[in-house]
Amino acid sequence: MLKNALDLASRPYGQSAWKGKPGGVIGMSGGPIGTALAQQHLRNVLAYLDVPTLGQPEAFLQHKEGFFEADGSVGAGSKKFLQGWMDAYVGWVKRHQP
């Protein structure tokens, strides 16, 4: 779905809806590096679409014991990390407002 959304909004050629809009890449996988490979590919696509993408901090999340609490909420340690990423992303978006 993501590939289709990126593709459709970049059409027709030269009139991409993505051009200049700030982006951020974050992902989660069951293994330690699965999301890293997917994120690298997505960053390449976003660069082609002229989407300025937040470079740091990177967020390669692994779905493992303790990430989520029993009630489905994000665990305390993970929540602090995710909030830091979100704060950085909000700053990135603000720096790229017209």
XYZ file of N, CA, C and O in Angstrom:
392
model
N 0.810 -1.186 0.000
C 0.000 0.000 0.000
C 0.863 1.265 0.000
O 0.530 2.218 -0.680
N 1.913 1.249 0.789
C 2.776 2.430 0.850
C 3.388 2.718 -0.517
O 3.402 3.867 -0.968
N 3.859 1.679 -1.181
C 4.446 1.866 -2.507
C 3.436 2.473 -3.453
O 3.747 3.401 -4.203
N 2.200 1.988 -3.416
C 1.166 2.523 -4.298
C 0.841 3.978 -3.972
O 0.653 4.794 -4.869
N 0.764 4.306 -2.687
C 0.474 5.689 -2.286
C 1.581 6.632 -2.755
O 1.302 7.714 -3.288
N 2.825 6.225 -2.576
C 3.942 7.051 -3.031
C 3.912 7.219 -4.547
O 4.112 8.319 -5.065
N 3.646 6.132 -5.232
C 3.628 6.161 -6.693
C 2.498 7.038 -7.225
O 2.718 7.914 -8.071
N 1.301 6.827 -6.748
C 0.145 7.581 -7.255
C 0.268 9.078 -6.984
O -0.078 9.893 -7.838
N 0.762 9.446 -5.798
C 0.864 10.869 -5.472
C 2.041 11.547 -6.171
O 2.173 12.762 -6.120
N 2.883 10.754 -6.828
C 4.004 11.349 -7.563
C 3.677 11.558 -9.035
O 4.537 11.979 -9.805
N 2.446 11.302 -9.417
C 2.011 11.411 -10.817
C 1.167 12.648 -11.041
O 0.498 13.092 -10.122
N 1.075 13.195 -12.204
C 1.919 12.878 -13.347
C 3.347 13.372 -13.115
O 3.589 14.235 -12.261
N 4.258 12.839 -13.905
C 5.663 13.181 -13.771
C 5.833 14.704 -13.747
O 5.239 15.419 -14.550
N 6.638 15.161 -12.791
C 6.899 16.591 -12.668
C 5.907 17.333 -11.796
O 6.071 18.510 -11.529
N 4.872 16.637 -11.332
C 3.858 17.282 -10.495
C 3.643 16.508 -9.189
O 2.524 16.413 -8.692
N 4.698 15.969 -8.653
C 4.618 15.156 -7.443
C 4.064 15.942 -6.259
O 4.491 17.058 -5.973
N 3.120 15.338 -5.567
C 2.571 15.938 -4.345
C 3.565 15.850 -3.197
O 3.405 16.525 -2.180
N 4.597 15.035 -3.335
C 5.569 14.821 -2.258
C 6.690 15.845 -2.247
O 7.341 16.028 -1.214
N 6.930 16.507 -3.352
C 8.097 17.385 -3.491
C 8.180 18.416 -2.368
O 7.270 19.203 -2.162
N 9.294 18.379 -1.638
C 9.568 19.350 -0.593
C 8.882 19.099 0.744
O 9.154 19.800 1.702
N 8.009 18.107 0.808
C 7.317 17.827 2.075
C 8.244 17.015 2.977
O 8.821 16.030 2.552
N 8.407 17.415 4.239
C 9.321 16.706 5.133
C 8.803 15.318 5.501
O 7.606 15.115 5.686
N 9.714 14.378 5.571
C 9.349 13.007 5.906
C 10.194 12.462 7.034
O 11.272 12.968 7.350
N 9.701 11.420 7.629
C 10.422 10.693 8.665
C 10.191 9.210 8.453
O 9.123 8.805 8.009
N 11.197 8.413 8.756
C 11.102 6.971 8.549
C 11.348 6.274 9.876
O 12.368 6.498 10.535
N 10.395 5.442 10.259
C 10.502 4.655 11.488
C 9.844 3.317 11.203
O 8.900 3.243 10.411
N 10.344 2.266 11.788
C 9.760 0.960 11.516
C 10.049 -0.038 12.612
O 10.914 0.166 13.456
N 9.313 -1.139 12.562
C 9.470 -2.203 13.541
C 9.456 -3.540 12.812
O 8.714 -3.733 11.861
N 10.291 -4.447 13.275
C 10.311 -5.792 12.717
C 10.530 -6.789 13.841
O 10.883 -6.418 14.961
N 10.331 -8.046 13.522
C 10.531 -9.104 14.508
C 11.994 -9.401 14.760
O 12.372 -9.874 15.830
N 12.834 -9.116 13.785
C 14.265 -9.356 13.926
C 15.031 -8.073 14.170
O 14.471 -6.977 14.098
N 16.322 -8.193 14.444
C 17.111 -7.007 14.795
C 17.394 -6.043 13.647
O 17.632 -4.874 13.887
N 17.373 -6.514 12.386
C 17.724 -5.600 11.290
C 16.703 -5.554 10.167
O 16.909 -4.857 9.184
N 15.607 -6.252 10.285
C 14.624 -6.294 9.199
C 14.133 -4.926 8.790
O 14.066 -4.601 7.605
N 13.807 -4.098 9.749
C 13.312 -2.761 9.412
C 14.420 -1.869 8.847
O 14.155 -0.972 8.068
N 15.660 -2.136 9.205
C 16.765 -1.318 8.695
C 16.863 -1.429 7.180
O 17.062 -0.431 6.489
N 16.709 -2.623 6.663
C 16.782 -2.823 5.213
C 15.606 -2.158 4.510
O 15.772 -1.511 3.477
N 14.420 -2.310 5.068
C 13.231 -1.684 4.483
C 13.345 -0.165 4.538
O 12.987 0.535 3.580
N 13.848 0.359 5.641
C 13.983 1.804 5.777
C 14.985 2.367 4.775
O 14.768 3.440 4.212
N 16.076 1.657 4.554
C 17.066 2.145 3.591
C 16.457 2.241 2.201
O 16.665 3.220 1.482
N 15.697 1.241 1.829
C 15.045 1.273 0.521
C 14.058 2.441 0.444
O 14.021 3.167 -0.561
N 13.262 2.639 1.495
C 12.298 3.736 1.509
C 13.002 5.089 1.432
O 12.550 5.992 0.729
N 14.125 5.243 2.118
C 14.878 6.501 2.055
C 15.338 6.796 0.625
O 15.330 7.944 0.188
N 15.734 5.760 -0.102
C 16.130 5.946 -1.506
C 14.957 6.439 -2.341
O 15.106 7.334 -3.173
N 13.800 5.857 -2.132
C 12.600 6.275 -2.866
C 12.242 7.712 -2.514
O 11.952 8.528 -3.391
N 12.275 8.052 -1.229
C 11.933 9.415 -0.801
C 12.915 10.436 -1.354
O 12.525 11.549 -1.723
N 14.183 10.076 -1.443
C 15.171 10.986 -2.026
C 14.833 11.273 -3.485
O 14.899 12.419 -3.935
N 14.451 10.242 -4.223
C 14.067 10.435 -5.618
C 12.841 11.341 -5.738
O 12.738 12.144 -6.666
N 11.923 11.233 -4.775
C 10.699 12.042 -4.796
C 10.918 13.450 -4.238
O 9.983 14.223 -4.129
N 12.157 13.790 -3.898
C 12.521 15.104 -3.368
C 11.843 15.392 -2.029
O 11.363 16.496 -1.782
N 11.799 14.368 -1.173
C 11.247 14.489 0.172
C 12.414 14.644 1.145
O 13.192 13.698 1.320
N 12.591 15.810 1.764
C 13.649 15.942 2.765
C 13.304 15.039 3.961
O 12.242 15.169 4.561
N 14.187 14.094 4.253
C 13.899 13.071 5.252
C 14.796 13.219 6.461
O 16.016 13.355 6.330
N 14.183 13.170 7.639
C 14.913 13.241 8.907
C 15.980 12.151 8.931
O 15.668 10.973 8.751
N 17.229 12.527 9.124
C 18.326 11.557 9.136
C 18.639 11.016 10.514
O 18.976 9.845 10.671
N 18.533 11.849 11.516
C 18.840 11.446 12.890
C 17.783 12.005 13.820
O 17.361 13.144 13.630
N 17.330 11.284 14.780
C 17.756 9.935 15.131
C 17.110 8.899 14.222
O 16.009 9.105 13.714
N 17.821 7.810 14.003
C 17.235 6.686 13.285
C 16.471 5.839 14.299
O 16.799 5.828 15.482
N 15.452 5.136 13.837
C 14.647 4.305 14.739
C 14.408 2.948 14.105
O 13.596 2.812 13.200
N 15.161 1.967 14.569
C 15.023 0.589 14.122
C 14.470 -0.203 15.303
O 15.232 -0.645 16.166
N 13.182 -0.338 15.358
C 12.533 -0.974 16.496
C 12.389 -2.472 16.273
O 12.093 -2.911 15.166
N 12.596 -3.228 17.346
C 12.425 -4.673 17.277
C 11.267 -5.065 18.182
O 11.247 -4.714 19.367
N 10.316 -5.772 17.609
C 9.172 -6.242 18.391
C 9.633 -7.433 19.221
O 9.881 -8.515 18.699
N 9.814 -7.201 20.516
C 10.242 -8.268 21.413
C 9.620 -8.049 22.781
O 8.986 -7.013 23.033
N 9.815 -9.010 23.632
C 9.257 -8.969 24.988
C 9.593 -7.641 25.665
O 10.735 -7.201 25.653
N 8.585 -6.997 26.213
C 8.781 -5.756 26.945
C 8.530 -4.491 26.150
O 8.428 -3.416 26.734
N 8.475 -4.597 24.826
C 8.214 -3.377 24.054
C 6.819 -2.858 24.356
O 6.625 -1.661 24.521
N 5.856 -3.776 24.412
C 4.482 -3.415 24.757
C 4.131 -3.952 26.133
O 4.595 -5.019 26.530
N 3.310 -3.205 26.847
C 2.780 -3.660 28.131
C 1.631 -4.639 27.877
O 1.153 -4.760 26.745
N 1.162 -5.302 28.922
C 0.073 -6.275 28.795
C -1.196 -5.637 28.238
O -1.964 -6.294 27.527
N -1.424 -4.354 28.526
C -2.634 -3.678 28.034
C -2.485 -3.146 26.601
O -3.384 -2.510 26.069
N -1.323 -3.393 25.977
C -1.101 -2.952 24.605
C -0.399 -1.614 24.480
O -0.024 -1.216 23.383
N -0.210 -0.922 25.579
C 0.491 0.368 25.531
C 1.997 0.134 25.371
O 2.513 -0.953 25.637
N 2.695 1.165 24.949
C 4.139 1.083 24.761
C 4.810 1.097 26.126
O 4.447 1.888 27.000
N 5.788 0.219 26.306
C 6.525 0.145 27.563
C 7.274 1.432 27.872
O 7.596 2.213 26.976
N 7.592 1.638 29.143
C 8.198 2.893 29.605
C 9.507 3.226 28.883
O 9.700 4.353 28.419
N 10.432 2.282 28.786
C 11.703 2.545 28.117
C 11.525 2.859 26.647
O 12.155 3.762 26.105
N 10.653 2.134 25.991
C 10.386 2.360 24.572
C 9.664 3.682 24.357
O 9.908 4.391 23.391
N 8.770 4.008 25.277
C 8.002 5.252 25.161
C 8.928 6.463 25.188
O 8.761 7.391 24.395
N 9.922 6.444 26.048
C 10.865 7.559 26.133
C 11.627 7.709 24.810
O 11.789 8.810 24.300
N 12.077 6.601 24.250
C 12.796 6.636 22.976
C 11.899 7.165 21.861
O 12.298 8.026 21.080
N 10.674 6.638 21.782
C 9.743 7.070 20.738
C 9.380 8.538 20.870
O 9.259 9.239 19.868
N 9.238 9.024 22.108
C 8.934 10.439 22.298
C 10.088 11.306 21.811
O 9.877 12.355 21.200
N 11.309 10.857 22.046
C 12.483 11.584 21.545
C 12.493 11.656 20.030
O 12.804 12.699 19.449
N 12.135 10.534 19.389
C 12.077 10.526 17.928
C 10.991 11.473 17.440
O 11.203 12.249 16.510
N 9.826 11.429 18.071
C 8.717 12.301 17.669
C 9.071 13.777 17.864
O 8.746 14.604 17.011
N 9.734 14.101 18.956
C 10.148 15.486 19.192
C 11.097 15.957 18.086
O 10.973 17.079 17.588
N 12.043 15.100 17.700
C 12.973 15.443 16.619
C 12.215 15.615 15.304
O 12.495 16.535 14.532
N 11.235 14.752 15.058
C 10.475 14.833 13.811
C 9.628 16.111 13.764
O 9.571 16.773 12.737
N 9.009 16.465 14.865
C 8.223 17.708 14.906
C 9.128 18.901 14.597
O 8.754 19.785 13.826
N 10.326 18.916 15.170
C 11.275 19.987 14.864
C 11.649 20.011 13.395
O 11.773 21.070 12.783
N 11.827 18.831 12.803
C 12.151 18.706 11.370
C 11.046 19.289 10.499
O 11.303 20.030 9.557
N 9.808 18.931 10.831
C 8.669 19.441 10.068
C 8.585 20.965 10.184
O 8.386 21.655 9.188
N 8.779 21.480 11.373
C 8.708 22.931 11.568
C 9.783 23.654 10.770
O 9.548 24.743 10.239
N 10.973 23.062 10.656
C 12.053 23.693 9.882
C 11.772 23.680 8.387
O 12.387 24.432 7.638
N 10.859 22.846 7.941
C 10.580 22.733 6.510
C 9.213 23.302 6.124
O 8.696 23.011 5.059
N 8.655 24.123 7.000
C 7.380 24.775 6.647
C 7.649 25.923 5.704
O 8.653 26.627 5.849
N 6.744 26.132 4.747
C 6.944 27.232 3.800
C 6.811 28.592 4.461
O 6.292 28.779 5.475
